[in-house]
mmCIF file with all atom_site columns, C-alpha atoms in Angstrom:
data_model
loop_
_atom_site.group_PDB
_atom_site.id
_atom_site.type_symbol
_atom_site.label_atom_id
_atom_site.label_alt_id
_atom_site.label_comp_id
_atom_site.label_asym_id
_atom_site.label_entity_id
_atom_site.label_seq_id
_atom_site.pdbx_PDB_ins_code
_atom_site.Cartn_x
_atom_site.Cartn_y
_atom_site.Cartn_z
_atom_site.occupancy
_atom_site.B_iso_or_equiv
_atom_site.pdbx_formal_charge
_atom_site.auth_seq_id
_atom_site.auth_comp_id
_atom_site.auth_asym_id
_atom_site.auth_atom_id
_atom_site.pdbx_PDB_model_num
ATOM 1   C CA . ASP A 1 1   ? -32.351 -84.310  51.435 1.00 70.00 ? 11  ASP A CA 1
ATOM 2   C CA . GLN A 1 2   ? -31.557 -87.907  50.272 1.00 80.00 ? 12  GLN A CA 1
ATOM 3   C CA . GLN A 1 3   ? -28.584 -87.977  47.720 1.00 90.00 ? 13  GLN A CA 1
ATOM 4   C CA . VAL A 1 4   ? -29.062 -91.452  46.914 1.00 94.00 ? 14  VAL A CA 1
ATOM 5   C CA . LYS A 1 5   ? -32.590 -92.757  46.317 1.00 95.00 ? 15  LYS A CA 1
ATOM 6   C CA . GLN A 1 6   ? -34.028 -96.263  45.712 1.00 95.00 ? 16  GLN A CA 1
ATOM 7   C CA . ASN A 1 7   ? -37.742 -95.300  45.272 1.00 92.00 ? 17  ASN A CA 1
ATOM 8   C CA . SER A 1 8   ? -38.824 -98.922  45.350 1.00 94.00 ? 18  SER A CA 1
ATOM 9   C CA . PRO A 1 9   ? -39.005 -100.298 48.869 1.00 93.00 ? 19  PRO A CA 1
ATOM 10  C CA . SER A 1 10  ? -39.949 -103.913 47.298 1.00 96.00 ? 20  SER A CA 1
ATOM 11  C CA . LEU A 1 11  ? -39.677 -105.755 44.269 1.00 97.00 ? 21  LEU A CA 1
ATOM 12  C CA . SER A 1 12  ? -41.263 -109.271 43.390 1.00 97.00 ? 22  SER A CA 1
ATOM 13  C CA . VAL A 1 13  ? -40.161 -111.431 40.486 1.00 98.00 ? 23  VAL A CA 1
ATOM 14  C CA . GLN A 1 14  ? -40.674 -114.695 39.044 1.00 97.00 ? 24  GLN A CA 1
ATOM 15  C CA . GLU A 1 15  ? -37.784 -117.259 39.261 1.00 97.00 ? 25  GLU A CA 1
ATOM 16  C CA . GLY A 1 16  ? -35.970 -117.143 35.702 1.00 97.00 ? 26  GLY A CA 1
ATOM 17  C CA . ARG A 1 17  ? -37.376 -113.676 34.944 1.00 97.00 ? 27  ARG A CA 1
ATOM 18  C CA . ILE A 1 18  ? -35.155 -110.202 35.084 1.00 98.00 ? 28  ILE A CA 1
ATOM 19  C CA . SER A 1 19  ? -35.083 -108.374 38.214 1.00 98.00 ? 29  SER A CA 1
ATOM 20  C CA . ILE A 1 20  ? -34.243 -104.709 37.611 1.00 98.00 ? 30  ILE A CA 1
ATOM 21  C CA . LEU A 1 21  ? -33.501 -102.463 40.510 1.00 98.00 ? 31  LEU A CA 1
ATOM 22  C CA . ASN A 1 22  ? -33.043 -98.748  40.236 1.00 98.00 ? 32  ASN A CA 1
ATOM 23  C CA . CYS A 1 23  ? -31.254 -96.073  42.060 1.00 97.00 ? 33  CYS A CA 1
ATOM 24  C CA . ASP A 1 24  ? -31.192 -92.444  41.407 1.00 97.00 ? 34  ASP A CA 1
ATOM 25  C CA . TYR A 1 25  ? -28.688 -89.794  42.749 1.00 96.00 ? 35  TYR A CA 1
ATOM 26  C CA . THR A 1 26  ? -28.481 -86.026  43.182 1.00 95.00 ? 36  THR A CA 1
ATOM 27  C CA . ASN A 1 27  ? -25.061 -85.106  43.666 1.00 90.00 ? 37  ASN A CA 1
ATOM 28  C CA . SER A 1 28  ? -23.076 -84.664  40.410 1.00 91.00 ? 38  SER A CA 1
ATOM 29  C CA . MET A 1 29  ? -19.796 -85.061  42.229 1.00 89.00 ? 39  MET A CA 1
ATOM 30  C CA . PHE A 1 30  ? -20.487 -88.916  42.723 1.00 92.00 ? 40  PHE A CA 1
ATOM 31  C CA . ASP A 1 31  ? -18.124 -90.855  40.552 1.00 89.00 ? 41  ASP A CA 1
ATOM 32  C CA . TYR A 1 32  ? -18.324 -94.354  41.874 1.00 90.00 ? 42  TYR A CA 1
ATOM 33  C CA . PHE A 1 33  ? -21.463 -96.456  42.398 1.00 92.00 ? 43  PHE A CA 1
ATOM 34  C CA . LEU A 1 34  ? -21.734 -99.859  44.167 1.00 92.00 ? 44  LEU A CA 1
ATOM 35  C CA . TRP A 1 35  ? -24.401 -102.282 44.850 1.00 95.00 ? 45  TRP A CA 1
ATOM 36  C CA . TYR A 1 36  ? -24.570 -104.221 48.186 1.00 94.00 ? 46  TYR A CA 1
ATOM 37  C CA . LYS A 1 37  ? -26.941 -107.327 48.893 1.00 95.00 ? 47  LYS A CA 1
ATOM 38  C CA . LYS A 1 38  ? -27.974 -108.101 52.423 1.00 93.00 ? 48  LYS A CA 1
ATOM 39  C CA . TYR A 1 39  ? -29.430 -111.119 53.951 1.00 92.00 ? 49  TYR A CA 1
ATOM 40  C CA . PRO A 1 40  ? -31.296 -110.926 57.290 1.00 87.00 ? 50  PRO A CA 1
ATOM 41  C CA . ALA A 1 41  ? -28.971 -111.157 60.183 1.00 80.00 ? 51  ALA A CA 1
ATOM 42  C CA . GLU A 1 42  ? -25.803 -110.635 58.092 1.00 87.00 ? 52  GLU A CA 1
ATOM 43  C CA . GLY A 1 43  ? -23.816 -107.536 57.110 1.00 90.00 ? 53  GLY A CA 1
ATOM 44  C CA . PRO A 1 44  ? -24.115 -106.258 53.716 1.00 92.00 ? 54  PRO A CA 1
ATOM 45  C CA . THR A 1 45  ? -21.690 -107.945 50.753 1.00 91.00 ? 55  THR A CA 1
ATOM 46  C CA . PHE A 1 46  ? -20.361 -106.223 47.998 1.00 89.00 ? 56  PHE A CA 1
ATOM 47  C CA . LEU A 1 47  ? -22.053 -107.076 44.696 1.00 94.00 ? 57  LEU A CA 1
ATOM 48  C CA . ILE A 1 48  ? -20.798 -105.094 41.883 1.00 93.00 ? 58  ILE A CA 1
ATOM 49  C CA . SER A 1 49  ? -19.612 -101.604 41.070 1.00 91.00 ? 59  SER A CA 1
ATOM 50  C CA . ILE A 1 50  ? -19.260 -98.852  38.206 1.00 93.00 ? 60  ILE A CA 1
ATOM 51  C CA . SER A 1 51  ? -17.054 -95.800  38.002 1.00 90.00 ? 61  SER A CA 1
ATOM 52  C CA . SER A 1 52  ? -18.431 -92.904  36.134 1.00 91.00 ? 62  SER A CA 1
ATOM 53  C CA . ILE A 1 53  ? -16.105 -93.436  33.117 1.00 92.00 ? 63  ILE A CA 1
ATOM 54  C CA . LYS A 1 54  ? -18.180 -96.465  32.262 1.00 93.00 ? 64  LYS A CA 1
ATOM 55  C CA . ASP A 1 55  ? -21.659 -97.038  31.490 1.00 95.00 ? 65  ASP A CA 1
ATOM 56  C CA . LYS A 1 56  ? -22.108 -100.545 31.912 1.00 97.00 ? 66  LYS A CA 1
ATOM 57  C CA . ASN A 1 57  ? -20.382 -103.438 34.019 1.00 96.00 ? 67  ASN A CA 1
ATOM 58  C CA . GLU A 1 58  ? -21.004 -106.967 33.780 1.00 97.00 ? 68  GLU A CA 1
ATOM 59  C CA . ASP A 1 59  ? -20.556 -109.924 36.333 1.00 95.00 ? 69  ASP A CA 1
ATOM 60  C CA . GLY A 1 60  ? -21.996 -113.108 35.707 1.00 96.00 ? 70  GLY A CA 1
ATOM 61  C CA . ARG A 1 61  ? -25.765 -112.590 36.098 1.00 97.00 ? 71  ARG A CA 1
ATOM 62  C CA . PHE A 1 62  ? -25.294 -109.141 37.353 1.00 97.00 ? 72  PHE A CA 1
ATOM 63  C CA . THR A 1 63  ? -24.954 -105.943 35.099 1.00 98.00 ? 73  THR A CA 1
ATOM 64  C CA . VAL A 1 64  ? -24.995 -102.410 36.262 1.00 97.00 ? 74  VAL A CA 1
ATOM 65  C CA . PHE A 1 65  ? -26.162 -99.594  33.874 1.00 98.00 ? 75  PHE A CA 1
ATOM 66  C CA . LEU A 1 66  ? -25.007 -95.973  34.342 1.00 97.00 ? 76  LEU A CA 1
ATOM 67  C CA . ASN A 1 67  ? -27.006 -93.137  32.921 1.00 97.00 ? 77  ASN A CA 1
ATOM 68  C CA . LYS A 1 68  ? -24.875 -90.053  34.048 1.00 95.00 ? 78  LYS A CA 1
ATOM 69  C CA . SER A 1 69  ? -27.155 -87.632  32.279 1.00 95.00 ? 79  SER A CA 1
ATOM 70  C CA . ALA A 1 70  ? -30.016 -88.783  34.153 1.00 96.00 ? 80  ALA A CA 1
ATOM 71  C CA . LYS A 1 71  ? -28.241 -89.467  37.374 1.00 96.00 ? 81  LYS A CA 1
ATOM 72  C CA . HIS A 1 72  ? -29.641 -93.033  37.335 1.00 97.00 ? 82  HIS A CA 1
ATOM 73  C CA . LEU A 1 73  ? -28.431 -96.493  37.724 1.00 97.00 ? 83  LEU A CA 1
ATOM 74  C CA . SER A 1 74  ? -29.689 -99.804  37.652 1.00 98.00 ? 84  SER A CA 1
ATOM 75  C CA . LEU A 1 75  ? -29.004 -103.453 38.655 1.00 98.00 ? 85  LEU A CA 1
ATOM 76  C CA . HIS A 1 76  ? -30.263 -106.223 36.416 1.00 98.00 ? 86  HIS A CA 1
ATOM 77  C CA . ILE A 1 77  ? -30.301 -109.945 37.609 1.00 98.00 ? 87  ILE A CA 1
ATOM 78  C CA . VAL A 1 78  ? -30.799 -112.210 34.807 1.00 97.00 ? 88  VAL A CA 1
ATOM 79  C CA . PRO A 1 79  ? -32.054 -114.986 35.481 1.00 97.00 ? 89  PRO A CA 1
ATOM 80  C CA . SER A 1 80  ? -33.175 -114.361 38.838 1.00 98.00 ? 90  SER A CA 1
ATOM 81  C CA . GLN A 1 81  ? -32.878 -117.105 41.206 1.00 97.00 ? 91  GLN A CA 1
ATOM 82  C CA . PRO A 1 82  ? -34.823 -117.516 44.495 1.00 96.00 ? 92  PRO A CA 1
ATOM 83  C CA . GLY A 1 83  ? -31.411 -117.395 46.404 1.00 96.00 ? 93  GLY A CA 1
ATOM 84  C CA . ASP A 1 84  ? -31.201 -113.629 45.103 1.00 97.00 ? 94  ASP A CA 1
ATOM 85  C CA . SER A 1 85  ? -33.962 -112.829 47.629 1.00 97.00 ? 95  SER A CA 1
ATOM 86  C CA . ALA A 1 86  ? -32.259 -110.155 49.588 1.00 97.00 ? 96  ALA A CA 1
ATOM 87  C CA . VAL A 1 87  ? -32.473 -106.488 50.351 1.00 95.00 ? 97  VAL A CA 1
ATOM 88  C CA . TYR A 1 88  ? -30.264 -104.639 47.722 1.00 97.00 ? 98  TYR A CA 1
ATOM 89  C CA . PHE A 1 89  ? -28.571 -101.448 48.692 1.00 95.00 ? 99  PHE A CA 1
ATOM 90  C CA . CYS A 1 90  ? -27.414 -98.785  46.183 1.00 95.00 ? 100 CYS A CA 1
ATOM 91  C CA . ALA A 1 91  ? -24.536 -96.483  47.367 1.00 93.00 ? 101 ALA A CA 1
ATOM 92  C CA . ALA A 1 92  ? -22.165 -93.703  45.779 1.00 92.00 ? 102 ALA A CA 1
ATOM 93  C CA . SER A 1 93  ? -19.155 -91.976  46.727 1.00 86.00 ? 103 SER A CA 1
ATOM 94  C CA . ALA A 1 94  ? -16.922 -89.157  45.153 1.00 81.00 ? 104 ALA A CA 1
ATOM 95  C CA . TRP A 1 95  ? -13.255 -90.368  45.293 1.00 64.00 ? 105 TRP A CA 1
ATOM 96  C CA . GLY A 1 96  ? -12.264 -87.184  46.699 1.00 56.00 ? 106 GLY A CA 1
ATOM 97  C CA . SER A 1 97  ? -14.309 -88.199  49.991 1.00 56.00 ? 107 SER A CA 1
ATOM 98  C CA . GLN A 1 98  ? -13.903 -91.819  49.490 1.00 57.00 ? 108 GLN A CA 1
ATOM 99  C CA . GLY A 1 99  ? -14.373 -92.606  53.174 1.00 60.00 ? 109 GLY A CA 1
ATOM 100 C CA . ASN A 1 100 ? -18.195 -91.182  52.893 1.00 72.00 ? 110 ASN A CA 1
ATOM 101 C CA . LEU A 1 101 ? -20.006 -93.625  50.953 1.00 81.00 ? 111 LEU A CA 1
ATOM 102 C CA . ILE A 1 102 ? -23.739 -92.770  50.839 1.00 87.00 ? 112 ILE A CA 1
ATOM 103 C CA . PHE A 1 103 ? -26.425 -95.657  50.858 1.00 90.00 ? 113 PHE A CA 1
ATOM 104 C CA . GLY A 1 104 ? -29.944 -95.733  49.525 1.00 92.00 ? 114 GLY A CA 1
ATOM 105 C CA . LYS A 1 105 ? -32.528 -96.908  51.633 1.00 92.00 ? 115 LYS A CA 1
ATOM 106 C CA . GLY A 1 106 ? -32.566 -100.206 49.983 1.00 94.00 ? 116 GLY A CA 1
ATOM 107 C CA . THR A 1 107 ? -35.105 -102.347 47.762 1.00 96.00 ? 117 THR A CA 1
ATOM 108 C CA . LYS A 1 108 ? -36.218 -105.906 49.096 1.00 96.00 ? 118 LYS A CA 1
ATOM 109 C CA . LEU A 1 109 ? -36.195 -108.426 46.254 1.00 97.00 ? 119 LEU A CA 1
ATOM 110 C CA . SER A 1 110 ? -38.408 -111.433 46.403 1.00 98.00 ? 120 SER A CA 1
ATOM 111 C CA . VAL A 1 111 ? -37.634 -114.054 43.564 1.00 97.00 ? 121 VAL A CA 1
ATOM 112 C CA . LYS A 1 112 ? -40.616 -116.527 43.677 1.00 96.00 ? 122 LYS A CA 1
ATOM 113 C CA . PRO A 1 113 ? -40.079 -120.070 42.552 1.00 92.00 ? 123 PRO A CA 1
ATOM 114 C CA . GLU B 2 1   ? -9.483  -114.327 55.226 1.00 80.00 ? 23  GLU B CA 1
ATOM 115 C CA . ALA B 2 2   ? -10.513 -110.835 54.999 1.00 80.00 ? 24  ALA B CA 1
ATOM 116 C CA . GLN B 2 3   ? -12.703 -110.058 58.155 1.00 90.00 ? 25  GLN B CA 1
ATOM 117 C CA . VAL B 2 4   ? -14.291 -107.235 59.855 1.00 94.00 ? 26  VAL B CA 1
ATOM 118 C CA . THR B 2 5   ? -15.082 -108.167 63.446 1.00 96.00 ? 27  THR B CA 1
ATOM 119 C CA . GLN B 2 6   ? -17.653 -106.398 65.625 1.00 96.00 ? 28  GLN B CA 1
ATOM 120 C CA . ASN B 2 7   ? -18.284 -106.924 69.160 1.00 97.00 ? 29  ASN B CA 1
ATOM 121 C CA . PRO B 2 8   ? -20.727 -107.750 70.970 1.00 96.00 ? 30  PRO B CA 1
ATOM 122 C CA . ARG B 2 9   ? -23.218 -109.017 68.160 1.00 95.00 ? 31  ARG B CA 1
ATOM 123 C CA . TYR B 2 10  ? -26.205 -108.104 70.537 1.00 95.00 ? 32  TYR B CA 1
ATOM 124 C CA . LEU B 2 11  ? -26.484 -105.821 73.671 1.00 96.00 ? 33  LEU B CA 1
ATOM 125 C CA . ILE B 2 12  ? -29.164 -104.905 75.981 1.00 96.00 ? 34  ILE B CA 1
ATOM 126 C CA . THR B 2 13  ? -28.501 -101.731 77.858 1.00 96.00 ? 35  THR B CA 1
ATOM 127 C CA . VAL B 2 14  ? -30.008 -98.910  80.033 1.00 96.00 ? 36  VAL B CA 1
ATOM 128 C CA . THR B 2 15  ? -30.380 -95.428  79.167 1.00 97.00 ? 37  THR B CA 1
ATOM 129 C CA . GLY B 2 16  ? -27.269 -93.163  80.396 1.00 97.00 ? 38  GLY B CA 1
ATOM 130 C CA . LYS B 2 17  ? -24.794 -96.209  80.831 1.00 97.00 ? 39  LYS B CA 1
ATOM 131 C CA . LYS B 2 18  ? -21.729 -95.901  78.595 1.00 97.00 ? 40  LYS B CA 1
ATOM 132 C CA . LEU B 2 19  ? -20.928 -98.591  76.044 1.00 97.00 ? 41  LEU B CA 1
ATOM 133 C CA . THR B 2 20  ? -18.300 -99.411  73.270 1.00 98.00 ? 42  THR B CA 1
ATOM 134 C CA . VAL B 2 21  ? -18.767 -101.564 70.303 1.00 98.00 ? 43  VAL B CA 1
ATOM 135 C CA . THR B 2 22  ? -15.466 -102.612 68.964 1.00 98.00 ? 44  THR B CA 1
ATOM 136 C CA . CYS B 2 23  ? -14.563 -103.260 65.442 1.00 98.00 ? 45  CYS B CA 1
ATOM 137 C CA . SER B 2 24  ? -11.339 -104.775 63.859 1.00 97.00 ? 46  SER B CA 1
ATOM 138 C CA . GLN B 2 25  ? -10.318 -105.582 60.276 1.00 96.00 ? 47  GLN B CA 1
ATOM 139 C CA . ASN B 2 26  ? -7.495  -107.609 59.139 1.00 94.00 ? 48  ASN B CA 1
ATOM 140 C CA . MET B 2 27  ? -6.984  -106.077 55.642 1.00 91.00 ? 49  MET B CA 1
ATOM 141 C CA . ASN B 2 28  ? -5.038  -102.986 56.501 1.00 91.00 ? 50  ASN B CA 1
ATOM 142 C CA . HIS B 2 29  ? -7.644  -100.803 54.713 1.00 90.00 ? 51  HIS B CA 1
ATOM 143 C CA . GLU B 2 30  ? -7.098  -97.073  55.642 1.00 90.00 ? 52  GLU B CA 1
ATOM 144 C CA . TYR B 2 31  ? -10.698 -96.386  55.446 1.00 90.00 ? 53  TYR B CA 1
ATOM 145 C CA . MET B 2 32  ? -13.332 -97.469  58.377 1.00 93.00 ? 54  MET B CA 1
ATOM 146 C CA . SER B 2 33  ? -16.741 -96.316  58.894 1.00 93.00 ? 55  SER B CA 1
ATOM 147 C CA . TRP B 2 34  ? -19.742 -96.865  61.159 1.00 96.00 ? 56  TRP B CA 1
ATOM 148 C CA . TYR B 2 35  ? -23.269 -97.037  60.020 1.00 95.00 ? 57  TYR B CA 1
ATOM 149 C CA . ARG B 2 36  ? -26.723 -97.821  61.471 1.00 95.00 ? 58  ARG B CA 1
ATOM 150 C CA . GLN B 2 37  ? -29.541 -99.419  60.113 1.00 93.00 ? 59  GLN B CA 1
ATOM 151 C CA . ASP B 2 38  ? -33.034 -98.553  60.742 1.00 92.00 ? 60  ASP B CA 1
ATOM 152 C CA . PRO B 2 39  ? -36.331 -99.890  59.201 1.00 86.00 ? 61  PRO B CA 1
ATOM 153 C CA . GLY B 2 40  ? -37.362 -97.481  56.234 1.00 83.00 ? 62  GLY B CA 1
ATOM 154 C CA . LEU B 2 41  ? -34.109 -95.373  56.566 1.00 87.00 ? 63  LEU B CA 1
ATOM 155 C CA . GLY B 2 42  ? -31.478 -97.627  55.158 1.00 86.00 ? 64  GLY B CA 1
ATOM 156 C CA . LEU B 2 43  ? -27.761 -97.650  56.075 1.00 90.00 ? 65  LEU B CA 1
ATOM 157 C CA . ARG B 2 44  ? -26.857 -93.922  57.505 1.00 92.00 ? 66  ARG B CA 1
ATOM 158 C CA . GLN B 2 45  ? -23.238 -93.193  58.177 1.00 91.00 ? 67  GLN B CA 1
ATOM 159 C CA . ILE B 2 46  ? -22.430 -92.187  61.696 1.00 95.00 ? 68  ILE B CA 1
ATOM 160 C CA . TYR B 2 47  ? -18.787 -91.706  61.500 1.00 94.00 ? 69  TYR B CA 1
ATOM 161 C CA . TYR B 2 48  ? -15.744 -92.450  59.110 1.00 91.00 ? 70  TYR B CA 1
ATOM 162 C CA . SER B 2 49  ? -11.922 -92.553  59.424 1.00 92.00 ? 71  SER B CA 1
ATOM 163 C CA . MET B 2 50  ? -9.634  -92.060  56.471 1.00 88.00 ? 72  MET B CA 1
ATOM 164 C CA . ASN B 2 51  ? -6.799  -93.050  58.440 1.00 90.00 ? 73  ASN B CA 1
ATOM 165 C CA . VAL B 2 52  ? -5.209  -93.435  61.977 1.00 94.00 ? 74  VAL B CA 1
ATOM 166 C CA . GLU B 2 53  ? -6.070  -90.277  64.082 1.00 92.00 ? 75  GLU B CA 1
ATOM 167 C CA . VAL B 2 54  ? -8.127  -88.834  61.390 1.00 91.00 ? 76  VAL B CA 1
ATOM 168 C CA . THR B 2 55  ? -12.000 -88.945  61.869 1.00 94.00 ? 77  THR B CA 1
ATOM 169 C CA . ASP B 2 56  ? -15.135 -87.255  60.364 1.00 91.00 ? 78  ASP B CA 1
ATOM 170 C CA . LYS B 2 57  ? -18.556 -87.020  60.863 1.00 92.00 ? 79  LYS B CA 1
ATOM 171 C CA . GLY B 2 58  ? -21.201 -88.796  58.724 1.00 89.00 ? 80  GLY B CA 1
ATOM 172 C CA . ASP B 2 59  ? -24.867 -88.358  58.414 1.00 87.00 ? 81  ASP B CA 1
ATOM 173 C CA . VAL B 2 60  ? -25.813 -89.193  61.842 1.00 94.00 ? 82  VAL B CA 1
ATOM 174 C CA . PRO B 2 61  ? -22.991 -88.534  64.524 1.00 96.00 ? 83  PRO B CA 1
ATOM 175 C CA . GLU B 2 62  ? -25.201 -87.081  67.367 1.00 97.00 ? 84  GLU B CA 1
ATOM 176 C CA . GLY B 2 63  ? -24.765 -89.046  70.477 1.00 97.00 ? 85  GLY B CA 1
ATOM 177 C CA . TYR B 2 64  ? -21.803 -91.226  69.372 1.00 98.00 ? 86  TYR B CA 1
ATOM 178 C CA . LYS B 2 65  ? -17.897 -90.831  69.373 1.00 98.00 ? 87  LYS B CA 1
ATOM 179 C CA . VAL B 2 66  ? -15.022 -92.863  67.780 1.00 98.00 ? 88  VAL B CA 1
ATOM 180 C CA . SER B 2 67  ? -11.348 -93.289  67.675 1.00 96.00 ? 89  SER B CA 1
ATOM 181 C CA . ARG B 2 68  ? -8.811  -94.329  65.528 1.00 97.00 ? 90  ARG B CA 1
ATOM 182 C CA . LYS B 2 69  ? -5.535  -94.854  67.326 1.00 97.00 ? 91  LYS B CA 1
ATOM 183 C CA . GLU B 2 70  ? -4.129  -97.735  65.095 1.00 96.00 ? 92  GLU B CA 1
ATOM 184 C CA . LYS B 2 71  ? -5.130  -98.734  61.729 1.00 95.00 ? 93  LYS B CA 1
ATOM 185 C CA . ARG B 2 72  ? -7.054  -102.044 62.509 1.00 96.00 ? 94  ARG B CA 1
ATOM 186 C CA . ASN B 2 73  ? -9.296  -100.851 65.190 1.00 97.00 ? 95  ASN B CA 1
ATOM 187 C CA . PHE B 2 74  ? -12.170 -98.332  65.207 1.00 98.00 ? 96  PHE B CA 1
ATOM 188 C CA . PRO B 2 75  ? -14.422 -98.446  68.190 1.00 98.00 ? 97  PRO B CA 1
ATOM 189 C CA . LEU B 2 76  ? -17.763 -96.895  68.283 1.00 98.00 ? 98  LEU B CA 1
ATOM 190 C CA . ILE B 2 77  ? -18.556 -95.093  71.816 1.00 98.00 ? 99  ILE B CA 1
ATOM 191 C CA . LEU B 2 78  ? -21.805 -94.311  73.263 1.00 97.00 ? 100 LEU B CA 1
ATOM 192 C CA . GLU B 2 79  ? -21.307 -92.058  76.119 1.00 96.00 ? 101 GLU B CA 1
ATOM 193 C CA . SER B 2 80  ? -24.739 -91.880  77.349 1.00 97.00 ? 102 SER B CA 1
ATOM 194 C CA . PRO B 2 81  ? -27.010 -94.081  75.185 1.00 97.00 ? 103 PRO B CA 1
ATOM 195 C CA . SER B 2 82  ? -30.626 -93.354  74.501 1.00 97.00 ? 104 SER B CA 1
ATOM 196 C CA . PRO B 2 83  ? -33.534 -95.246  73.387 1.00 97.00 ? 105 PRO B CA 1
ATOM 197 C CA . ASN B 2 84  ? -33.336 -93.580  69.968 1.00 97.00 ? 106 ASN B CA 1
ATOM 198 C CA . GLN B 2 85  ? -29.806 -95.212  69.426 1.00 98.00 ? 107 GLN B CA 1
ATOM 199 C CA . THR B 2 86  ? -31.630 -98.692  69.442 1.00 97.00 ? 108 THR B CA 1
ATOM 200 C CA . SER B 2 87  ? -30.456 -99.742  66.221 1.00 97.00 ? 109 SER B CA 1
ATOM 201 C CA . LEU B 2 88  ? -28.553 -102.433 64.040 1.00 95.00 ? 110 LEU B CA 1
ATOM 202 C CA . TYR B 2 89  ? -24.991 -100.954 63.688 1.00 97.00 ? 111 TYR B CA 1
ATOM 203 C CA . PHE B 2 90  ? -22.543 -102.067 60.997 1.00 96.00 ? 112 PHE B CA 1
ATOM 204 C CA . CYS B 2 91  ? -18.688 -101.459 60.818 1.00 96.00 ? 113 CYS B CA 1
ATOM 205 C CA . ALA B 2 92  ? -17.155 -101.473 57.555 1.00 93.00 ? 114 ALA B CA 1
ATOM 206 C CA . THR B 2 93  ? -13.716 -100.825 55.869 1.00 91.00 ? 115 THR B CA 1
ATOM 207 C CA . LEU B 2 94  ? -13.161 -99.621  52.256 1.00 82.00 ? 116 LEU B CA 1
ATOM 208 C CA . GLY B 2 95  ? -10.945 -101.509 50.002 1.00 76.00 ? 117 GLY B CA 1
ATOM 209 C CA . GLU B 2 96  ? -10.469 -100.712 46.192 1.00 72.00 ? 118 GLU B CA 1
ATOM 210 C CA . VAL B 2 97  ? -13.665 -102.270 44.910 1.00 69.00 ? 119 VAL B CA 1
ATOM 211 C CA . GLY B 2 98  ? -15.951 -101.512 47.930 1.00 74.00 ? 120 GLY B CA 1
ATOM 212 C CA . ALA B 2 99  ? -16.837 -101.886 51.460 1.00 81.00 ? 121 ALA B CA 1
ATOM 213 C CA . PHE B 2 100 ? -16.410 -105.242 53.568 1.00 88.00 ? 122 PHE B CA 1
ATOM 214 C CA . PHE B 2 101 ? -19.042 -105.012 56.524 1.00 92.00 ? 123 PHE B CA 1
ATOM 215 C CA . GLY B 2 102 ? -18.825 -106.557 59.901 1.00 94.00 ? 124 GLY B CA 1
ATOM 216 C CA . GLN B 2 103 ? -21.715 -108.964 60.833 1.00 93.00 ? 125 GLN B CA 1
ATOM 217 C CA . GLY B 2 104 ? -23.446 -106.309 62.709 1.00 94.00 ? 126 GLY B CA 1
ATOM 218 C CA . THR B 2 105 ? -24.357 -105.436 66.415 1.00 96.00 ? 127 THR B CA 1
ATOM 219 C CA . ARG B 2 106 ? -27.897 -105.221 67.376 1.00 96.00 ? 128 ARG B CA 1
ATOM 220 C CA . LEU B 2 107 ? -28.242 -102.659 70.095 1.00 97.00 ? 129 LEU B CA 1
ATOM 221 C CA . THR B 2 108 ? -31.257 -102.108 72.591 1.00 97.00 ? 130 THR B CA 1
ATOM 222 C CA . VAL B 2 109 ? -31.426 -99.203  74.922 1.00 97.00 ? 131 VAL B CA 1
ATOM 223 C CA . VAL B 2 110 ? -34.320 -99.349  77.414 1.00 96.00 ? 132 VAL B CA 1
#
């Protein structure tokens, strides 16, 4: 049973437009959520996070929104750039088991010039 | 510079021949994890460790062992590798804001 779901395996966006990557979770114990970006032949790199006490966290072009009642979070990238083309992983953890970070399957974002 | 270092980066081995993938971190983090990445399955956790001498199973622990004798090192051991363990492996540490990943080890078991 997948606890963290990224239902879109891929997303294609025009440069300059908004990219929206979605993530759903099923475990109500999750209270910390993270997004990672991964280029081919590299390890994932941390992008942005949000704790369950917030519903929005912004860092430059990246904003993560959390809807706890819907158990849904999303990553917005505005404006999208070709260098943003990568696989994006959503991850979640419960602070009581911080070592157990659960990842989604990833969404491959392609930003076309 | 904060680093998570895995070795080797690439390995081709034969079924049944024991191997160890090393992982070392210089951030003094307590938490360390091993993941495997497979097409269509994303990142799945194999084992994690919350501190020295404390290890726990992740989602896919079968066929793997780990040890945490010191804080900086968290080796992944495959006692008898099989072809279904062909995968891309990542070691990670957990800091206050998120996980730091190594560069990955691409393992092929023939």
